[in-house]
Amino acid sequence: MTTIEEPIATSAGISFSLTDEQRELRRLARDFAEKEIRAKAAEYDEHSTHPVDVIAKAHEVGLMNPHLPEEYGGLGLRTFDGMLIGEELAWGCSGIATAIVANTLGAAPVMLAGNDEQKRRWLPPLVESPILCAFGLTEPNAGSDVSGIQTTAVLDGDEYVINGSKMFITNAGHADWLVVFASTDKSKGHRGLSAFVVPTESNGVVVEKHLDKMGQRSTDTSAMAFGDVRVPAENLLGEEGEGFKIAMRTLDFTRPGTAAGAVGVAQAAFEYAVEYAKTRVQFGQPIAMNQGVNFLVADMATEIEAARLLVWQAAWLLDQGRRATLQSSFAKRFAADTAMKVTTDAVQIFGGYGYMKEYPVEKLMRDAKLFQIYEGTSQIQRLVIAREIFLPRSYGAAASVPRDE
Ligand code: CAA
């Protein structure tokens, strides 16, 4: 399939060509996905294994934490470059990939809202060794409705005391620290939410259970409880009451990356389906000769390309330091729904074999479903899109990570 990777000469100020460095980065990620991720995907999926070995290797070759700024020891890659990595890793296995890229979500609130001291404390260790961090937003009764968060943080001297519970927290069971969103003033609703960095070794932090998921099974997803957890007041990110906006800005920044993962899953399913259609003979000819299959494959290819373009557009906007709320939700909504549709159609092309665990598309279809749910459901993305259309607002600071250039 011809893709937008090929350089297109333009004089109109828009170019879809990748630089040599970006091509090299994508090749590195594809090779890694092929050799280190795909080789383990089925086994880790079956046993819901936390991919600690793959995480360590990804860290070693520079495929983790791509956006950490150089001044804090990181690679300082652009948001766009992270999309190239994210797509390829998820092409290998989105369960293992999510375990690797979830550090971007965990670290983003610190990058976007932390002061220099907080960044120096929490970011360099992520570069030095393959430690994990997490994003503690969702609760048992507050998923789509972030303003419904019940966890509280009460200032007591120079410490905050945190009580509550969190749900569906990626990598919770393996993270060294996480950003916990909690209410410091319930009377203020969403304007009373605040964000704190909480080391998981703190007294009172309990990882309650590893949840048994349908897909992306090699990413740990756990429930957590916080009982009188004390953190220094200096662990507050930004000001009290800024937590909701920090969460929204984080999601504006990370949703394109999640969408890139969905594109990777769709691309993998597409490639398997095309190969199968060329070799599976029915009625005396490969099923690829049938118009019914042609139409499925043509729609897959078109929608994958459109999803990739939306991802690239959102990342490009973020790299310009511009707000990308609308485009991030475009990308997340369309790529997630595309991954679900493409993987479902890939199973269809494989027929009975596609439904069997022995063939790879069954796993891809299970994995795809989660993209329509985490980091905001496809319905929440539509809500954000509709609000941007009917109630466009200025949110102040953009979600992009500040850079020196
Ligand atoms: N950037 C900055 N500020 C924003 C913003 C944005 N993108 N979106 C909203 N705001 C501001 C608004 O301007 C408003 O400000 P004021 O208080 O000054 O008026 C304030 O935030 C409240 O905005 P809304 O009225 O729009 O808030 P709402 O309660 O109606 O909710 C929502 C909006 C879009 C539905 C939001 O709650 C949302 O995104 N929900 C989905 C949550 C989500 O994605 N969860 C996923 C968890 S993470 C995860 O899944 C990862 C994992 O571990 C796998």
Coordinates of C-alpha atoms and ligand atoms in Angstrom, one line a residue:
M1 CA 0.0 0.0 0.0
T2 CA 1.3 3.4 -0.8
T3 CA 1.3 5.5 2.3
I4 CA 2.0 9.1 3.2
E5 CA 5.5 8.1 4.2
E6 CA 6.7 8.9 0.6
P7 CA 8.0 12.5 0.2
I8 CA 5.6 14.8 -1.6
A9 CA 7.1 18.0 -3.0
T10 CA 5.0 21.0 -2.1
S11 CA 5.2 24.7 -2.3
A12 CA 2.1 25.2 -0.2
G13 CA 3.7 25.0 3.3
I14 CA 2.5 21.5 4.0
S15 CA 4.7 18.5 3.6
F16 CA 4.0 14.8 4.4
S17 CA 7.6 13.7 4.0
L18 CA 9.5 12.3 6.9
T19 CA 13.1 13.4 7.6
D20 CA 15.9 10.9 7.4
E21 CA 16.0 10.8 11.2
Q22 CA 12.2 10.1 11.4
R23 CA 12.5 7.3 8.9
E24 CA 15.4 5.8 10.9
L25 CA 13.4 6.2 14.2
R26 CA 10.4 4.4 12.6
R27 CA 12.6 1.7 11.3
L28 CA 14.1 1.2 14.7
A29 CA 10.6 1.0 16.2
R30 CA 9.4 -1.5 13.5
D31 CA 12.4 -3.7 14.0
F32 CA 12.0 -3.7 17.7
A33 CA 8.3 -4.4 17.4
E34 CA 9.0 -7.3 15.1
K35 CA 11.9 -8.9 17.0
E36 CA 11.1 -8.1 20.6
I37 CA 7.4 -7.5 20.8
R38 CA 5.7 -9.8 18.2
A39 CA 7.8 -12.7 19.3
K40 CA 6.2 -12.6 22.8
A41 CA 2.8 -11.1 22.1
A42 CA 0.7 -14.3 22.0
E43 CA 2.3 -15.8 25.1
Y44 CA 2.1 -12.6 27.2
D45 CA -1.4 -12.1 26.1
E46 CA -2.4 -15.6 27.2
H47 CA -0.9 -15.2 30.6
S48 CA -1.5 -11.5 31.0
T49 CA 2.2 -11.1 31.7
H50 CA 3.7 -7.7 32.6
P51 CA 6.4 -7.3 29.9
V52 CA 9.2 -6.2 32.2
D53 CA 11.9 -7.6 29.9
V54 CA 10.5 -5.8 26.8
I55 CA 10.1 -2.6 28.8
A56 CA 13.8 -2.8 29.8
K57 CA 14.9 -3.3 26.2
A58 CA 12.7 -0.5 24.9
H59 CA 14.2 1.8 27.5
E60 CA 17.7 0.6 26.5
V61 CA 17.3 1.4 22.8
G62 CA 15.6 4.7 23.4
L63 CA 12.0 3.9 22.6
M64 CA 10.6 4.9 25.9
N65 CA 9.8 8.4 27.3
P66 CA 10.5 10.0 23.9
H67 CA 9.2 13.4 24.9
L68 CA 11.1 14.0 28.2
P69 CA 12.9 17.3 27.6
E70 CA 16.6 17.3 27.1
E71 CA 17.2 19.6 30.0
Y72 CA 15.9 16.9 32.3
G73 CA 18.1 14.2 30.6
G74 CA 15.4 13.1 28.1
L75 CA 15.5 12.6 24.3
G76 CA 13.4 15.7 23.8
L77 CA 11.7 14.2 20.7
R78 CA 8.8 16.0 19.1
T79 CA 5.3 14.9 19.7
F80 CA 5.2 13.8 16.0
D81 CA 8.2 11.5 16.5
G82 CA 6.4 9.8 19.3
M83 CA 3.5 9.0 16.9
L84 CA 5.9 7.1 14.7
I85 CA 7.2 5.1 17.6
G86 CA 3.7 4.5 19.1
E87 CA 2.2 3.2 15.8
E88 CA 5.0 0.7 15.3
L89 CA 5.1 -0.6 18.9
A90 CA 1.3 -1.2 18.8
W91 CA 1.7 -2.9 15.4
G92 CA 3.8 -5.4 17.3
C93 CA 1.3 -5.7 20.2
S94 CA -0.8 -3.0 21.7
G95 CA -0.8 -4.7 25.1
I96 CA 3.0 -4.6 25.4
A97 CA 3.1 -1.2 23.7
T98 CA 0.7 0.4 26.1
A99 CA 2.8 -0.9 29.0
I100 CA 5.8 1.0 27.4
V101 CA 4.1 4.2 26.3
A102 CA 2.0 4.7 29.4
N103 CA 4.9 6.5 30.9
T104 CA 4.1 9.4 28.6
L105 CA 0.7 9.7 30.2
G106 CA 2.1 9.4 33.7
A107 CA 4.8 11.9 33.1
A108 CA 2.8 14.4 31.1
P109 CA 1.2 16.3 34.1
V110 CA 4.6 16.8 35.5
M111 CA 6.0 18.0 32.2
L112 CA 3.0 20.3 31.6
A113 CA 2.3 21.7 35.0
G114 CA 5.3 20.9 37.2
N115 CA 7.8 23.5 38.3
D116 CA 11.5 23.2 37.6
E117 CA 12.2 21.5 41.0
Q118 CA 9.4 19.0 40.5
K119 CA 10.7 18.2 37.0
R120 CA 14.2 17.7 38.3
R121 CA 13.0 15.4 40.9
W122 CA 10.6 13.2 38.9
L123 CA 11.7 13.1 35.3
P124 CA 15.4 12.2 35.2
P125 CA 14.9 8.9 37.0
L126 CA 12.7 7.8 34.2
V127 CA 15.6 8.3 31.8
E128 CA 18.2 6.7 34.0
S129 CA 16.4 3.4 34.4
P130 CA 13.2 1.7 33.1
I131 CA 11.0 2.7 36.0
L132 CA 7.3 3.3 35.4
C133 CA 4.9 6.0 36.4
A134 CA 1.1 6.2 36.1
F135 CA -1.9 8.5 35.7
G136 CA -4.4 8.3 38.6
L137 CA -7.5 9.9 37.2
T138 CA -10.3 7.4 36.9
E139 CA -12.3 6.2 39.9
P140 CA -14.9 3.4 40.3
N141 CA -17.6 6.1 40.1
A142 CA -15.8 8.7 38.0
G143 CA -14.7 7.6 34.5
S144 CA -16.0 9.9 31.8
D145 CA -17.2 12.4 34.4
V146 CA -13.8 13.6 35.7
S147 CA -15.5 16.3 37.8
G148 CA -17.2 13.5 39.9
I149 CA -13.8 12.5 41.5
Q150 CA -14.4 11.5 45.1
T151 CA -10.7 11.1 46.3
T152 CA -9.8 13.9 48.7
A153 CA -6.6 15.6 49.6
V154 CA -6.5 17.6 52.8
L155 CA -3.7 19.9 53.8
D156 CA -2.3 19.1 57.2
G157 CA 0.7 21.2 58.1
D158 CA 3.2 20.8 55.3
E159 CA 1.6 17.6 54.0
Y160 CA -1.5 16.6 52.1
V161 CA -3.4 13.6 53.3
I162 CA -5.0 11.6 50.5
N163 CA -8.0 9.2 50.8
G164 CA -9.9 7.5 48.1
S165 CA -9.7 4.9 45.4
K166 CA -8.7 4.8 41.7
M167 CA -9.8 2.3 39.0
F168 CA -8.3 1.0 35.7
I169 CA -4.9 2.5 36.4
T170 CA -2.4 1.4 33.7
N171 CA 0.9 0.0 35.2
A172 CA -0.3 0.7 38.7
G173 CA 1.2 -2.6 40.0
H174 CA 4.6 -1.7 38.7
A175 CA 4.9 2.1 38.9
D176 CA 7.3 3.9 41.2
W177 CA 5.0 7.0 41.3
L178 CA 1.8 8.3 39.9
V179 CA -0.1 11.5 39.5
V180 CA -3.2 11.4 41.7
F181 CA -6.1 13.7 41.0
A182 CA -8.0 14.5 44.1
S183 CA -10.4 17.1 45.5
T184 CA -9.0 19.7 47.7
D185 CA -12.3 21.5 47.9
K186 CA -15.5 19.6 47.2
S187 CA -17.7 22.7 47.2
K188 CA -15.9 23.9 44.1
G189 CA -16.6 20.9 41.9
H190 CA -14.1 20.5 39.0
R191 CA -12.5 23.8 40.1
G192 CA -11.6 22.1 43.5
L193 CA -9.6 19.3 41.9
S194 CA -5.8 19.2 42.3
A195 CA -3.0 17.0 41.1
F196 CA -0.3 15.4 43.3
V197 CA 2.7 13.2 42.6
V198 CA 2.4 10.2 44.9
P199 CA 5.2 7.7 45.3
T200 CA 3.7 4.2 45.3
E201 CA 5.8 3.1 48.3
S202 CA 4.1 5.7 50.5
N203 CA 2.3 4.3 53.5
G204 CA -1.4 3.7 52.7
V205 CA -1.0 3.2 49.0
V206 CA -2.5 -0.2 48.1
V207 CA -2.6 -1.8 44.6
E208 CA -5.8 -3.7 45.1
K209 CA -6.0 -6.1 42.2
H210 CA -4.7 -6.7 38.7
L211 CA -7.8 -6.6 36.5
D212 CA -8.5 -9.5 34.0
K213 CA -9.1 -7.8 30.6
M214 CA -10.5 -8.8 27.3
G215 CA -7.6 -7.4 25.3
Q216 CA -4.3 -5.6 25.7
R217 CA -3.8 -8.2 28.4
S218 CA -0.1 -7.7 28.8
T219 CA -0.6 -4.2 30.2
D220 CA -1.2 -4.2 33.9
T221 CA -4.5 -2.5 34.7
S222 CA -5.2 -2.3 38.4
A223 CA -7.5 -0.8 41.1
M224 CA -5.8 1.2 43.8
A225 CA -6.7 2.5 47.3
F226 CA -5.3 5.4 49.2
G227 CA -5.7 5.4 53.0
D228 CA -4.4 8.4 54.8
V229 CA -1.5 8.7 52.3
R230 CA 0.7 11.6 53.3
V231 CA 2.7 13.5 50.6
P232 CA 4.7 16.7 51.0
A233 CA 2.9 19.8 50.0
E234 CA 5.6 20.3 47.4
N235 CA 4.2 17.4 45.5
L236 CA 1.2 19.5 44.4
L237 CA 1.4 20.2 40.7
G238 CA 0.5 23.8 39.8
E239 CA -1.9 25.4 42.2
E240 CA -4.8 23.9 44.2
G241 CA -7.8 23.8 41.9
E242 CA -5.9 23.4 38.7
G243 CA -6.1 19.6 38.6
F244 CA -9.1 19.4 36.2
K245 CA -7.3 21.5 33.6
I246 CA -4.0 19.7 34.1
A247 CA -5.9 16.5 33.4
M248 CA -7.5 17.9 30.2
R249 CA -4.3 19.4 28.9
T250 CA -2.6 16.0 29.6
L251 CA -5.3 14.2 27.6
D252 CA -5.0 16.7 24.7
F253 CA -1.4 15.8 24.6
T254 CA -1.6 12.1 24.9
R255 CA -4.8 11.2 22.9
P256 CA -2.9 11.5 19.5
G257 CA -0.4 8.9 20.8
T258 CA -3.2 6.6 21.8
A259 CA -4.7 7.1 18.4
A260 CA -1.3 6.2 16.8
G261 CA -1.5 2.9 18.7
A262 CA -4.9 2.3 17.2
V263 CA -3.5 2.9 13.8
G264 CA -0.7 0.4 14.5
V265 CA -3.3 -2.3 15.4
A266 CA -5.4 -1.5 12.3
Q267 CA -2.3 -1.6 10.1
A268 CA -1.3 -5.0 11.5
A269 CA -4.8 -6.4 10.9
F270 CA -4.8 -5.0 7.4
E271 CA -1.5 -6.6 6.5
Y272 CA -2.6 -10.0 7.8
A273 CA -5.9 -9.8 6.0
V274 CA -4.3 -8.8 2.6
E275 CA -1.8 -11.7 2.8
Y276 CA -4.5 -14.1 3.8
A277 CA -6.8 -12.9 0.9
K278 CA -4.0 -13.5 -1.6
T279 CA -3.4 -17.1 -0.5
R280 CA -6.8 -18.4 0.6
V281 CA -8.3 -20.2 -2.4
Q282 CA -12.1 -20.7 -2.6
F283 CA -14.2 -21.4 -5.7
G284 CA -10.9 -22.0 -7.6
Q285 CA -9.3 -18.6 -7.0
P286 CA -7.8 -16.5 -4.2
I287 CA -10.5 -14.7 -2.3
A288 CA -8.6 -11.5 -3.1
M289 CA -10.3 -11.8 -6.5
N290 CA -13.7 -11.3 -5.0
Q291 CA -15.3 -7.9 -5.1
G292 CA -16.8 -8.5 -1.6
V293 CA -13.2 -8.8 -0.2
N294 CA -11.9 -6.0 -2.4
F295 CA -14.3 -3.6 -1.0
L296 CA -13.5 -4.5 2.6
V297 CA -9.8 -4.1 1.9
A298 CA -10.2 -0.8 0.1
D299 CA -12.2 0.6 3.0
M300 CA -9.6 -0.6 5.5
A301 CA -6.7 1.0 3.5
T302 CA -8.6 4.3 3.1
E303 CA -9.6 4.6 6.8
I304 CA -6.2 3.6 8.1
E305 CA -4.6 6.3 6.0
A306 CA -7.2 8.9 7.1
A307 CA -6.7 7.9 10.8
R308 CA -2.9 8.3 10.4
L309 CA -3.3 11.7 8.8
L310 CA -5.5 12.9 11.7
V311 CA -2.9 11.6 14.2
W312 CA -0.1 13.4 12.3
Q313 CA -2.1 16.6 12.1
A314 CA -2.8 16.6 15.9
A315 CA 0.8 15.9 16.7
W316 CA 1.9 18.6 14.3
L317 CA -0.3 21.2 16.0
L318 CA 1.1 20.2 19.4
D319 CA 4.6 20.6 18.1
Q320 CA 3.7 24.1 16.9
G321 CA 2.8 24.9 20.6
R322 CA -0.9 25.2 19.6
R323 CA -3.9 23.9 21.3
A324 CA -5.1 20.7 19.7
T325 CA -8.2 19.7 21.7
L326 CA -10.4 19.3 18.6
Q327 CA -7.8 17.6 16.5
S328 CA -6.7 15.2 19.3
S329 CA -10.3 14.1 19.7
F330 CA -10.7 13.8 15.9
A331 CA -7.7 11.5 15.9
K332 CA -8.6 9.5 19.0
R333 CA -12.2 9.0 17.9
F334 CA -11.5 8.1 14.3
A335 CA -8.4 6.0 14.9
A336 CA -10.1 4.0 17.7
D337 CA -13.3 3.4 15.7
T338 CA -11.1 2.5 12.6
A339 CA -9.1 0.0 14.6
M340 CA -12.3 -1.7 15.7
K341 CA -13.8 -1.8 12.2
V342 CA -10.6 -2.9 10.5
T343 CA -9.9 -5.7 12.9
T344 CA -13.5 -6.9 12.8
D345 CA -13.3 -7.0 9.0
A346 CA -9.9 -8.7 9.1
V347 CA -11.5 -11.5 11.2
Q348 CA -14.3 -11.6 8.6
I349 CA -11.8 -12.1 5.8
F350 CA -10.1 -14.9 7.7
G351 CA -13.6 -16.4 8.2
G352 CA -13.7 -19.3 10.7
Y353 CA -9.9 -19.3 11.1
G354 CA -10.0 -15.6 12.1
Y355 CA -12.2 -16.5 15.0
M356 CA -9.6 -18.9 16.3
K357 CA -6.9 -17.9 18.7
E358 CA -4.4 -19.7 16.5
Y359 CA -4.6 -16.8 14.1
P360 CA -3.4 -13.3 15.0
V361 CA -6.5 -11.3 14.0
E362 CA -8.6 -12.6 16.9
K363 CA -6.2 -11.0 19.4
L364 CA -6.1 -7.8 17.3
M365 CA -9.9 -7.5 17.5
R366 CA -9.9 -7.9 21.3
D367 CA -7.1 -5.4 21.6
A368 CA -8.7 -2.8 19.3
K369 CA -11.8 -2.6 21.6
L370 CA -9.9 -0.8 24.4
F371 CA -8.9 2.1 22.1
Q372 CA -12.6 3.0 22.0
I373 CA -12.7 3.2 25.8
Y374 CA -9.5 4.4 27.5
E375 CA -8.3 8.0 27.5
G376 CA -11.9 9.0 26.9
T377 CA -14.5 6.8 25.1
S378 CA -15.4 7.4 21.5
Q379 CA -18.6 9.0 22.7
I380 CA -16.6 11.4 25.0
Q381 CA -14.4 12.3 22.0
R382 CA -17.6 13.2 20.0
L383 CA -18.7 15.3 23.0
V384 CA -15.4 17.2 23.0
I385 CA -15.6 17.7 19.2
A386 CA -19.2 18.9 19.4
R387 CA -18.3 21.4 22.2
E388 CA -15.4 22.7 20.2
I389 CA -17.8 23.3 17.3
F390 CA -20.7 24.9 19.3
L391 CA -18.9 26.3 22.3
P392 CA -15.3 27.1 21.2
R393 CA -13.4 28.3 24.3
S394 CA -9.9 29.6 24.9
Y395 CA -8.1 27.3 27.4
G396 CA -5.0 29.4 27.7
A397 CA -1.8 27.4 27.7
A398 CA -1.5 24.9 25.0
A399 CA -0.9 21.2 25.8
S400 CA 2.5 21.0 24.1
V401 CA 5.6 20.3 26.1
P402 CA 7.6 23.5 26.2
R403 CA 10.9 23.2 24.2
D404 CA 13.9 25.5 23.9
E405 CA 13.9 26.0 20.1
Ligands
CAA1 N1 -7.8 22.1 28.1 C1 -7.8 23.0 29.1 N2 -9.0 23.3 29.8 C2 -10.1 22.6 29.5 C3 -10.1 21.6 28.5 C4 -8.9 21.4 27.8 N3 -8.9 20.5 26.8 N4 -11.4 21.1 28.4 C5 -12.1 21.7 29.4 N5 -11.3 22.6 30.0 C6 -11.8 23.6 31.1 C7 -13.0 24.4 30.7 O1 -12.6 25.6 30.0 C8 -13.6 24.6 32.0 O2 -12.9 25.7 32.6 P1 -13.6 26.7 33.7 O3 -13.7 25.9 35.0 O4 -12.7 27.8 33.8 O5 -15.0 27.0 33.2 C9 -13.4 23.4 32.8 O6 -12.2 22.8 32.2 C10 -14.5 22.4 32.8 O7 -14.8 22.0 31.4 P2 -16.1 21.3 31.0 O8 -17.3 22.1 31.5 O9 -16.0 21.0 29.6 O10 -16.0 20.0 31.9 P3 -17.0 18.7 31.9 O11 -17.2 18.3 33.3 O12 -18.3 19.0 31.1 O13 -16.1 17.5 31.3 C11 -15.1 16.2 29.6 C12 -15.5 17.6 30.1 C13 -14.6 16.4 28.2 C14 -16.3 15.3 29.5 C15 -14.1 15.6 30.5 O14 -14.6 15.2 31.8 C16 -13.4 14.4 29.9 O15 -12.4 14.5 29.1 N6 -13.8 13.1 30.3 C17 -13.1 11.9 29.8 C18 -12.1 11.6 30.8 C19 -11.1 10.6 30.2 O16 -10.6 10.7 29.1 N7 -10.7 9.6 31.1 C20 -9.6 8.7 30.7 C21 -8.8 8.5 31.8 S1 -7.1 8.2 31.5 C22 -7.0 6.6 30.8 O17 -8.0 6.0 30.5 C23 -5.7 6.1 30.6 C24 -5.3 4.8 31.1 O18 -4.8 4.6 32.2 C25 -5.5 3.7 30.2

